[in-house]
XYZ file of C-alpha atoms in Angstrom:
608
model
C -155.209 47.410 -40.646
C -153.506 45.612 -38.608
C -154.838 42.632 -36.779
C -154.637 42.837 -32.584
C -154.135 39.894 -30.620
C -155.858 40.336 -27.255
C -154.736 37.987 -24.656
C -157.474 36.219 -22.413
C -158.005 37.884 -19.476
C -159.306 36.181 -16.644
C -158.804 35.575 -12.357
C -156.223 33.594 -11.429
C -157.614 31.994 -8.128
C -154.768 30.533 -6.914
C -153.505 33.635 -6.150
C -156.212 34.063 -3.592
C -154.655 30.722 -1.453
C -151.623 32.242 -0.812
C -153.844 34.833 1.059
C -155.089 32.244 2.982
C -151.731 31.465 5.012
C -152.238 35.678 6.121
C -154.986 34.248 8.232
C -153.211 31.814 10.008
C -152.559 32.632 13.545
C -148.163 34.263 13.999
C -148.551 34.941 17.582
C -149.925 32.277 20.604
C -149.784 32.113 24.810
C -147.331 29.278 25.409
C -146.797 27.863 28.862
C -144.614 25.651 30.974
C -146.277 23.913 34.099
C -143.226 22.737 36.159
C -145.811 21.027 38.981
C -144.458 24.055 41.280
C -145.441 27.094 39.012
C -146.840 28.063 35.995
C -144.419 30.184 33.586
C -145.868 31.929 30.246
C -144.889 34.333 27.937
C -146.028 35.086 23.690
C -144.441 33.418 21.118
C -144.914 35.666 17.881
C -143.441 35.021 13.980
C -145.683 37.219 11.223
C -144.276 37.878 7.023
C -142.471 40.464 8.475
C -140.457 39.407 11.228
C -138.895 36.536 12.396
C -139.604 34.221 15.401
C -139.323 35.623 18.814
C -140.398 34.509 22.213
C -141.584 37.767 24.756
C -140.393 37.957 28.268
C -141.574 35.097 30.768
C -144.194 35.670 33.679
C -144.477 32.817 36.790
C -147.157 32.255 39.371
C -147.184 30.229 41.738
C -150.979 29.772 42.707
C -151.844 26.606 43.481
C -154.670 26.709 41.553
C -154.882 26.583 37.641
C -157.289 29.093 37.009
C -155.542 32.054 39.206
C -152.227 31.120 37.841
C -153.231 31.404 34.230
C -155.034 34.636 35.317
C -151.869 36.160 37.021
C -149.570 34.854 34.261
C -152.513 36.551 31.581
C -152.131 39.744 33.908
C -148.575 40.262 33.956
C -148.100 39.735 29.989
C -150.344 42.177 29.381
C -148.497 44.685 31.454
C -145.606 43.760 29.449
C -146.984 44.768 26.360
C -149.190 47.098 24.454
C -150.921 45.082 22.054
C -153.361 42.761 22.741
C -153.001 39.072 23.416
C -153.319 36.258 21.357
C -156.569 33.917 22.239
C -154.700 30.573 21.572
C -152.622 28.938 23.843
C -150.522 25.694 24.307
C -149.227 23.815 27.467
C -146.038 22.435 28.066
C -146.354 19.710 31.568
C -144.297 17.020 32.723
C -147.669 15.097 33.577
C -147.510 14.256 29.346
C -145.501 11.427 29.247
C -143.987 10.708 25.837
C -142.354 7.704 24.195
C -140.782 6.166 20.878
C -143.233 3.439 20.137
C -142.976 0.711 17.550
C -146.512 0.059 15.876
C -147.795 -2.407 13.130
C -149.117 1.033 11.349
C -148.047 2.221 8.208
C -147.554 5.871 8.778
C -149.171 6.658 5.337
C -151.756 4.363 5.997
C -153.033 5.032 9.794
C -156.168 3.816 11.141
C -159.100 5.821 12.309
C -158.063 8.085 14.946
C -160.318 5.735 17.693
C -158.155 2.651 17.088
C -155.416 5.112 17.122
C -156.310 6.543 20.373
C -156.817 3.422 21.773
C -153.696 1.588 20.570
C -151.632 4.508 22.164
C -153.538 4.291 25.422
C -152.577 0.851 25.659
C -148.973 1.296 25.799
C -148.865 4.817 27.211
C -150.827 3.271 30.464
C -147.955 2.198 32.649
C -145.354 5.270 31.306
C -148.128 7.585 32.666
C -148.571 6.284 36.384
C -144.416 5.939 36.508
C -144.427 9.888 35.066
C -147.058 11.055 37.764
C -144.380 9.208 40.536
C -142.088 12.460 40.147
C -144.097 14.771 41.904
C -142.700 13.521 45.216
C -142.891 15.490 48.473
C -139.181 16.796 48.414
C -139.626 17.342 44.477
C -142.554 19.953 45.173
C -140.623 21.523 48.324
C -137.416 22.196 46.558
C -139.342 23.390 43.164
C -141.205 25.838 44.901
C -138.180 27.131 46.717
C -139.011 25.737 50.193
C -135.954 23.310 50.370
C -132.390 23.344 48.975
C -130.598 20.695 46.972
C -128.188 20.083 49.308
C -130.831 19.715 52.089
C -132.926 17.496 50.477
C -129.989 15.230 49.614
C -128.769 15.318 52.907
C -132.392 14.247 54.315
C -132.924 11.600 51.455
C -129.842 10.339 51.462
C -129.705 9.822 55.757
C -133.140 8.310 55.213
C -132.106 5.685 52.697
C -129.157 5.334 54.896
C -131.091 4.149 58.129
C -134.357 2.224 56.272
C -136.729 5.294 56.943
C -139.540 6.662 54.445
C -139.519 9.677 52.547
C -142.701 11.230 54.253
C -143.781 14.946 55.559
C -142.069 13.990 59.047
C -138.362 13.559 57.363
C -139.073 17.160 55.752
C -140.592 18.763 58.810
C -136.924 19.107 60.487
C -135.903 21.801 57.684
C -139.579 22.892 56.622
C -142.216 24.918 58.399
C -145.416 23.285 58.574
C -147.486 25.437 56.956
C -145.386 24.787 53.690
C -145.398 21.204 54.271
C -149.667 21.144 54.251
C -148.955 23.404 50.955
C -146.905 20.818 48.708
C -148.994 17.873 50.075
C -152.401 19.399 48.575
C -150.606 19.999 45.630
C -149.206 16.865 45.486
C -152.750 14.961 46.016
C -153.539 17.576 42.313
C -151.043 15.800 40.849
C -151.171 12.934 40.995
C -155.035 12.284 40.941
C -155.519 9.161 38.876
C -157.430 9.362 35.905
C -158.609 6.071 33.874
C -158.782 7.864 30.288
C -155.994 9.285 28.817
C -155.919 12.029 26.216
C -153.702 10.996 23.605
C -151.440 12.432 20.645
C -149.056 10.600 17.807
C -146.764 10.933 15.088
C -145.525 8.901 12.648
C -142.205 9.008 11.699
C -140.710 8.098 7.913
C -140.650 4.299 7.420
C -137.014 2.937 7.935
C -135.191 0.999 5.023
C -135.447 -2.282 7.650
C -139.302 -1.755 8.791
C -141.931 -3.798 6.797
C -144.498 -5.194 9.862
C -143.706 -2.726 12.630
C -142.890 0.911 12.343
C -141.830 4.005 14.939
C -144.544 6.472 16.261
C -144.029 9.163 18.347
C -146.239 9.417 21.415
C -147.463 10.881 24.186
C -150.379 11.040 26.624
C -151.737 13.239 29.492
C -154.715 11.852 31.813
C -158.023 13.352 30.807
C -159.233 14.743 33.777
C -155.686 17.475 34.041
C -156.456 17.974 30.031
C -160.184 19.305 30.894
C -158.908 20.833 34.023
C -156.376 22.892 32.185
C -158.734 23.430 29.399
C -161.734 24.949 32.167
C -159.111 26.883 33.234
C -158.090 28.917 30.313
C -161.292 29.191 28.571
C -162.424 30.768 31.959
C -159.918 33.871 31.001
C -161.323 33.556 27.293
C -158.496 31.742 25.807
C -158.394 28.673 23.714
C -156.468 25.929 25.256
C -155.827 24.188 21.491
C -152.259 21.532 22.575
C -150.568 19.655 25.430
C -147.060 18.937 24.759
C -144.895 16.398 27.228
C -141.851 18.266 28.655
C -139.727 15.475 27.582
C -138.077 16.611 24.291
C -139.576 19.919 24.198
C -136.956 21.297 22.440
C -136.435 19.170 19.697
C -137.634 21.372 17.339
C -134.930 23.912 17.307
C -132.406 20.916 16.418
C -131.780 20.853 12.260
C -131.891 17.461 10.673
C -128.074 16.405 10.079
C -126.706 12.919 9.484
C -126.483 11.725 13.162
C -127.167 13.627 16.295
C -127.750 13.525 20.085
C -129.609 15.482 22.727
C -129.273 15.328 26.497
C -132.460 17.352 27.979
C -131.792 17.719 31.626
C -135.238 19.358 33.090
C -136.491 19.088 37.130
C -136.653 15.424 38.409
C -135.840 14.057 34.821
C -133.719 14.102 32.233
C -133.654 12.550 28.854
C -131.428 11.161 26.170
C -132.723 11.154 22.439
C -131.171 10.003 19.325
C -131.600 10.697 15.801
C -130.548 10.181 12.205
C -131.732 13.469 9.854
C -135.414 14.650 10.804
C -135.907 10.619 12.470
C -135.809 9.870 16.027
C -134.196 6.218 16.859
C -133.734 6.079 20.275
C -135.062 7.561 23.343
C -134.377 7.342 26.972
C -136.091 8.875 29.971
C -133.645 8.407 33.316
C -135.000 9.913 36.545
C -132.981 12.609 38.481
C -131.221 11.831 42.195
C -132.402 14.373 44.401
C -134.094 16.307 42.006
C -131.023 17.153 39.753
C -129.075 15.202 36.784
C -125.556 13.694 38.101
C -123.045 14.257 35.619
C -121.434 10.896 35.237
C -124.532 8.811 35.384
C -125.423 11.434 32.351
C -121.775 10.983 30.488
C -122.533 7.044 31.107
C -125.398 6.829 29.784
C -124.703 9.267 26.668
C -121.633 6.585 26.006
C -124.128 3.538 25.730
C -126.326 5.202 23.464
C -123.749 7.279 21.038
C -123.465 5.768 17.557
C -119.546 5.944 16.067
C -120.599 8.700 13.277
C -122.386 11.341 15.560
C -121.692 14.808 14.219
C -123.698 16.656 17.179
C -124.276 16.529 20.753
C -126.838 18.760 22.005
C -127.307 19.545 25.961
C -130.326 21.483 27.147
C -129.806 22.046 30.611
C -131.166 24.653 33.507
C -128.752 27.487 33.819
C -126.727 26.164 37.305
C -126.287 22.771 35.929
C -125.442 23.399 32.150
C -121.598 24.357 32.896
C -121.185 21.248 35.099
C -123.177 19.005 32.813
C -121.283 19.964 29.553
C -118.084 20.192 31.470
C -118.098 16.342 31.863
C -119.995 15.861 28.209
C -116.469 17.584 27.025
C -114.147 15.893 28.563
C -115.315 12.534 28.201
C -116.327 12.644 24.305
C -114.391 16.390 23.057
C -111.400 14.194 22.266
C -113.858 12.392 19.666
C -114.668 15.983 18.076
C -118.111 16.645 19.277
C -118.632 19.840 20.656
C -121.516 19.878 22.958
C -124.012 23.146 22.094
C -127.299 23.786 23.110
C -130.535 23.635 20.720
C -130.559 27.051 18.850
C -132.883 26.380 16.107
C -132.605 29.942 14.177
C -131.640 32.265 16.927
C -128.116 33.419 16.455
C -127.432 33.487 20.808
C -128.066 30.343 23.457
C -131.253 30.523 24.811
C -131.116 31.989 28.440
C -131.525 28.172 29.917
C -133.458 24.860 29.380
C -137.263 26.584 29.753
C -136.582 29.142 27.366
C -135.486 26.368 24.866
C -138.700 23.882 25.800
C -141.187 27.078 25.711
C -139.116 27.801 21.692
C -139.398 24.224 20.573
C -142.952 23.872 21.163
C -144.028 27.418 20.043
C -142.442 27.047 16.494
C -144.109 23.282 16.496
C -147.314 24.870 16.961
C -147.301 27.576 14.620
C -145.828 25.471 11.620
C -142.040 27.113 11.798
C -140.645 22.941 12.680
C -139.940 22.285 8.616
C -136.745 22.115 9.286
C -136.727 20.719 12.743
C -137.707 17.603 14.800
C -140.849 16.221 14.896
C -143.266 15.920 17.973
C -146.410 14.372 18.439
C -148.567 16.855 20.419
C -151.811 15.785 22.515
C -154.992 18.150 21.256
C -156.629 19.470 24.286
C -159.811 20.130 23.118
C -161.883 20.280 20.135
C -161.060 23.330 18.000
C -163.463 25.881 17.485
C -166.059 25.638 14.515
C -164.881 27.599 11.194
C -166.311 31.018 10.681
C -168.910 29.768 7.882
C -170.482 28.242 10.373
C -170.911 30.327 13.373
C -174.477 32.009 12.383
C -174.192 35.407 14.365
C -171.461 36.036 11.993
C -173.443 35.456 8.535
C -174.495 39.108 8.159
C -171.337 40.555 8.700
C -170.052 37.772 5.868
C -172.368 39.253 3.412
C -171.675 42.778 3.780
C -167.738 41.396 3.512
C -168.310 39.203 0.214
C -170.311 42.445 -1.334
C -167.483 44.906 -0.773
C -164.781 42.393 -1.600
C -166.858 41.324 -5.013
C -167.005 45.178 -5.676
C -163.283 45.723 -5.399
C -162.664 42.401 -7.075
C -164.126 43.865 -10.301
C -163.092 47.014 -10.379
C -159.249 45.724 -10.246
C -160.338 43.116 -13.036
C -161.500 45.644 -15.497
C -158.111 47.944 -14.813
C -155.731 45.304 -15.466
C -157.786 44.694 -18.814
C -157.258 48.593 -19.729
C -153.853 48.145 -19.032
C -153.078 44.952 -20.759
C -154.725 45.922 -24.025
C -152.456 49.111 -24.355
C -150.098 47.027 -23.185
C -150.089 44.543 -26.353
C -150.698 47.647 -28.568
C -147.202 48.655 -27.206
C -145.714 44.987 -27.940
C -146.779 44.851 -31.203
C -145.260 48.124 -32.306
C -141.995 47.001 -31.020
C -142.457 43.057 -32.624
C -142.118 45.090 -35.637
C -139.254 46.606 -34.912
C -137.345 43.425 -33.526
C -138.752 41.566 -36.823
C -136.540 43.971 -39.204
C -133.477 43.761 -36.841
C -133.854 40.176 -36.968
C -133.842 39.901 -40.915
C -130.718 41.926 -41.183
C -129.106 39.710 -38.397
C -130.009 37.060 -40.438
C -128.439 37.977 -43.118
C -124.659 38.879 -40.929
C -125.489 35.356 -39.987
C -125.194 33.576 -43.210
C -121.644 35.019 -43.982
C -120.601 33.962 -40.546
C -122.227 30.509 -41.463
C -120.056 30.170 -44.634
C -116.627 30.617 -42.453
C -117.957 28.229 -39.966
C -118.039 25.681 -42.901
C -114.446 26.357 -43.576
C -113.402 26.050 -40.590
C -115.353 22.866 -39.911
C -113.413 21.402 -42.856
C -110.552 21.952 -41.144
C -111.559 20.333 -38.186
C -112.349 17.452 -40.083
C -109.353 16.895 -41.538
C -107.699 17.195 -37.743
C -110.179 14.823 -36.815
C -109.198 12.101 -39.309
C -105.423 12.459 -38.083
C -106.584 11.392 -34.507
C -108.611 8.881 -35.623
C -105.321 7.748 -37.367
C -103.231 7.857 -34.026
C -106.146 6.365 -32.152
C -105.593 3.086 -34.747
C -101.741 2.728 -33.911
C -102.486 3.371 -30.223
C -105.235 0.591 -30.104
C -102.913 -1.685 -31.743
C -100.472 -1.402 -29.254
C -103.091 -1.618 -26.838
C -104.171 -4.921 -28.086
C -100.782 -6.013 -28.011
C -100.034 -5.753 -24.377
C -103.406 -7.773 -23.624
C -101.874 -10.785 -25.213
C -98.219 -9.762 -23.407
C -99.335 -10.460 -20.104
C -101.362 -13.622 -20.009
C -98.800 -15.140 -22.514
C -96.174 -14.074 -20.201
C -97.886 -15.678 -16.947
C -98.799 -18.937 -18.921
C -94.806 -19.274 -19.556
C -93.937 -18.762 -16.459
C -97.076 -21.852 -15.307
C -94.823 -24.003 -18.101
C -91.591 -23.315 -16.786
C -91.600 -23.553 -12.736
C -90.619 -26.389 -10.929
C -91.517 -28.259 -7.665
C -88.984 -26.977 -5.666
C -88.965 -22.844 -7.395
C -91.770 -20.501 -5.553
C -92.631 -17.349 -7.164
C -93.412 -14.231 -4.873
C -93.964 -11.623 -7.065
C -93.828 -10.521 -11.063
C -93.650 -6.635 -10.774
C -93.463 -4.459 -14.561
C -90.791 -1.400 -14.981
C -91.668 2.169 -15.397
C -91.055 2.120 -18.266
C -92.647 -0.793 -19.323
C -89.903 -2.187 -21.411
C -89.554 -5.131 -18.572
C -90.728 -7.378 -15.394
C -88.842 -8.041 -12.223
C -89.768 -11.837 -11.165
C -88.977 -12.332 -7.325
C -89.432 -15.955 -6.089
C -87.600 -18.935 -4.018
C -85.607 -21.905 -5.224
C -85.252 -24.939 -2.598
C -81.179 -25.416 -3.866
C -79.583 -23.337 -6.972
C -79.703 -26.080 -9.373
C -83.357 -25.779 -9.149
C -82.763 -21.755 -9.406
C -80.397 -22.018 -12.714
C -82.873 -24.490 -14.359
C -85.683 -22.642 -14.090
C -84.070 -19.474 -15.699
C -82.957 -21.651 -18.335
C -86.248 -22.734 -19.131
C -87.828 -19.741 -18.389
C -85.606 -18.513 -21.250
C -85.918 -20.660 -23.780
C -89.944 -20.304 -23.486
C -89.655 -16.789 -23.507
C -88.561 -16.953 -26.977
C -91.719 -16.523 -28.892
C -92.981 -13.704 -26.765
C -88.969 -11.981 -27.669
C -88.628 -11.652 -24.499
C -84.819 -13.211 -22.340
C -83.765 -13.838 -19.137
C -80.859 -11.532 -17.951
C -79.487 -10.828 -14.278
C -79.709 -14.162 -12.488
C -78.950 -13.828 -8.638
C -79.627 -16.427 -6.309
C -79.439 -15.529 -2.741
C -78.831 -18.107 -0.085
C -81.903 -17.183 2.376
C -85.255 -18.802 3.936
C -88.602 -18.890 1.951
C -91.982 -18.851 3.258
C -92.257 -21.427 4.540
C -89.330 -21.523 6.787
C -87.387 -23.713 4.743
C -83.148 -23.058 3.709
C -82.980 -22.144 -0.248
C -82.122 -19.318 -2.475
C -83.612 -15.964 -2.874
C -84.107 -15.921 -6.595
C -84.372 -12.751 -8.557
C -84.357 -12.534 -12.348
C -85.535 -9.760 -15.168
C -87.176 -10.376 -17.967
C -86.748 -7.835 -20.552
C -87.477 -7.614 -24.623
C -84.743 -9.470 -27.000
C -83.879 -6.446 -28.563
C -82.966 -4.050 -25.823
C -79.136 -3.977 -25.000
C -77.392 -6.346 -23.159
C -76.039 -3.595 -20.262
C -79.075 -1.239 -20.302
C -81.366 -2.400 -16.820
C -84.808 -1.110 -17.417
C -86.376 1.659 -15.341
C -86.876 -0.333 -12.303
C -85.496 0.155 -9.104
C -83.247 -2.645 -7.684
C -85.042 -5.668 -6.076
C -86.493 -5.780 -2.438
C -83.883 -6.987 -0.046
C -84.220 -10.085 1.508
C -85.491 -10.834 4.671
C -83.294 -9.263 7.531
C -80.562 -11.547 8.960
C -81.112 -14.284 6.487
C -79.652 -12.656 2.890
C -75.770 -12.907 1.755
C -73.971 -11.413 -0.611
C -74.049 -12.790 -4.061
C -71.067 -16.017 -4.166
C -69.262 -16.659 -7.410
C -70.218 -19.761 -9.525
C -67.631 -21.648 -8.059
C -68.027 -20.950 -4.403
C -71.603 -21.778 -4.972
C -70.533 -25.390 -6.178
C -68.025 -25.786 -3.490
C -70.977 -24.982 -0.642
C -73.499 -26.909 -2.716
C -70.959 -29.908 -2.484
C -70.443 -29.709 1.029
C -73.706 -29.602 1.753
C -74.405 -32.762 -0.204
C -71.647 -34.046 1.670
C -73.223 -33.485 4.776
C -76.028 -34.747 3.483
């Protein structure tokens, strides 16, 4: 009888946390307040499909809670299904920054002294943030004034000393629309003395050890609650506030070195990173409400490192072409080609709020692995975990029964299976066992020609062992060579002989020595000694030429220019060398017989 080994059987619980990421929420209500309207639309990704952003709805009620119910309204017209009851909040009221901390990102303090430490320095950036929402800002977002209008007014008022107040506008603007943007204004820019608060901190740098870079940002409190009221009373959960600043940084994959231009309504923004780390950021206010293209191209040049592969430009729609127009022709020529944040969609997003409403959707619902980072401002608590919610323990029960029941009956099928399962196995482990043993035995005559042929090998082996003996040898030989060579050459030279250079032959079987003698007596003498030490080493001097011609230093002399080759190779075979560098231009002659070179080196004594 044979003997049955039963595997253990039991639940592999992990298996059941993988379930839990089913439960996390693929679809949320993302929104852009641009101070003049409030734009929305649903940002879905689920197992089965991949990220996509719905079509956009606007209001433009003054008032949070009827613009988040008209923007709720026309989304649902838009679609069948129902809507998701999280939402997050994109405003240019956040103001955001790159702050440098004395907090270890793996080691941050409790979130109070957090909060606090970021309030500290996001104080001042807020009140300067809350300074955009000027009165010709507001009239020519909500479509009441014209660019060119409002620079014309602005521009005449700067011109002649004259505030920017409702009476400058009141010449293009009807009043009632004038009352309008100046209640909304006062909304605005309502003070607050808290400030909610959100960071991140980034990977420690390879030069940070006391102080380290944090992303920030903070909102005031009282437009975090406001905005909060004002969704819950439409029965969604307001859950993050994100700055508009860098909104879409998360559709931008981490490469070596990259920059982004984000040009949005009354600011615009330059940020620069290294891989999934932000090193720089600037924030630049617009003139007249729109990004000029050479204070943008200017500013791009002071902040562009010398090894950026990318240059990113989110833009609105009319001022993309003009903006990436001048990006081109002021930094194509270095190779960047300046493309907008796609993140994974295979087409540009339609414009700049499509990009921000992207970025901070796939932030939110975890799809940023392989983006930037941001450092988002909670809103509000988040809502206490089913377990706890008592009106739901019933229902829990009647769940954990049914799912218990169906638990057990899949546990006692797989053990059916798995037992007939090894009965199976262990009929075929029989059958593999006796092909095995008559492999085995194929095996051992293929072993015994493997020995043969290893003894072959071995004897092969021991012949290039043999060659690798003579070839060391000669090896060892040419180490000595060339130090002995250069310490002859220290023994023979003279006071008045320079050497320039000692080059080798192809083919090794000689050297070329280049140098300068001050007169050719000295020239001759050294080659004579040079010769005579060369003995030892059977190596001679052949090919003498002295060249009347300057040296280094400026001075009259010879060129000199001598080989050096081995004692036993013939007297009219040159090595495999090419012929010697010419001398310098203007200054070489051509080679003078012996006696010509005594007469000249007479007269020149003579002269002497």
């Amino acid at each position: 009888m044979r003997k049955l080994n039963i595997p253990r059987i039991g639940i592999d619980f992990k298996q059941f946390k993988k379930l839990g990421k089913l439960s996390k929420p693929g679809r949320v209500l993302v929104f852009e307040e641009t101070g003049t309207g409030l734009h929305g639309a649903v940002a879905s990704c689920t197992t089965s499909s991949a990220f996509a952003l719905g079509a956009t709805a606007l209001s433009s009620a003054p008032d949070r809670a009827v613009a988040v119910g008209e923007v709720l309204a026309q989304l649902k017209s838009q679609s069948r299904k129902r809507l998701p009851r999280t939402a997050v909040l994109l405003t240019p009221c956040a103001a955001g920054a790159l702050l440098s901390l004395p907090v270890n990102p793996k080691k941050p303090r409790p979130a109070a002294q957090m909060a606090e430490m970021v309030r500290w320095e996001l104080e001042e950036l807020v009140v300067q943030q809350n300074e955009l929402w000027t009165l010709g800002a507001l009239l020519m977002g909500r479509g009441h004034l014209s660019h060119e209008q409002r620079r014309e007014l602005e521009s005449r008022a700067q011109a002649e000393g004259r505030r920017l107040n409702a009476a400058l506008y009141g010449e293009v603007v009807a009043r009632e629309h004038l009352e309008e943007c100046l209640l909304l204004q006062e909304q605005l820019t309502a003070g607050d003395e808290e400030l909610a608060t959100g960071w991140f901190g980034q990977a420690a740098g390879e030069e940070e050890e006391d102080s380290f870079s944090w992303l920030v940002a903070g909102v005031g409190s009282g437009l975090c609650d406001g905005w909060a009221r004002a969704f819950k009373k439409h029965g969604v959960f307001l859950a993050r506030i994100y700055p508009r600043t860098g909104a879409c940084l998360p559709l931008i994959p981490p490469e070596a070195d990259w920059l982004l231009v984000d040009a949005g309504p009354e600011q615009w923004s330059l940020f620069l990173g290294r891989g999934r780390r932000i090193e720089a950021m600037r924030l630049k206010p617009c003139a007249h409400g729109r990004a000029v293209a050479a204070e943008v191209v200017e500013a791009v040049g002071d902040l562009l490192p010398a090894l950026c592969n990318r240059l990113y430009l989110s833009a609105p729609g009319d001022q993309w072409p003009e903006l990436a127009a001048a990006l081109d022709r002021a930094y194509g020529r270095r190779g960047l080609r300046v493309t907008p944040p796609l993140g994974d969609s295979p087409q540009p997003l339609d414009g700049d709020r499509l990009a921000a409403l992207s970025g901070v959707a796939r932030h939110h619902l975890g799809l940023g692995g392989k983006g930037m980072p941001m450092a988002p401002i909670v809103a509000q608590p988040p809502a206490p975990p089913l377990w706890k919610r008592r009106d739901l323990w019933p229902w829990m029960g009647i769940g954990l029964i049914v799912l218990s029941l169906g638990v057990l009956d899949t546990y006692f099928r797989i053990q059916g299976t798995r037992y007939q399962d090894e009965l199976d196995r262990l009929d075929v482990e029989y059958a593999t066992k006796m092909q095995l043993k008559k492999q085995a035995e194929e095996m051992a005559a293929e072993a015994r020609k493997a020995q043969a042929a290893l003894a072959a090998k071995e004897q092969e082996l021991r012949e290039a062992e043999r060659q690798r003996d003579i070839l060391d040898n000669v090896i060892r030989h040419r180490q000595e060579l060339i130090p002995g060579l250069l310490q002859v050459l220290g023994e023979s030279i003279g006071e008045l002989v320079l050497l320039d250079s000692l080059e080798e032959s192809a083919d090794r079987k000689g050297f070329y020595l280049a140098g300068w003698a001050l007169t050719d007596t000295d020239g001759q003498q050294f080659a004579n000694t040079l010769n005579e030490q060369l003995q030892p080493w059977k190596f001679r001097v052949r090919d003498v030429k002295l060249i009347r011609a300057k040296g280094r230093l400026g001075l009259d002399g010879y060129q000199l220019s001598i080989w050096l080759t081995q004692a036993s190779a013939p007297a009219d075979n040159k090595p495999g060398v090419t012929s010697p560098p010419p001398a310098e231009k203007g200054t070489a002659k051509p080679a003078q017989s012996k006696s010509v070179q005594a007469a000249r080196k007479s007269n020149a004594r003579g002269s002497r």
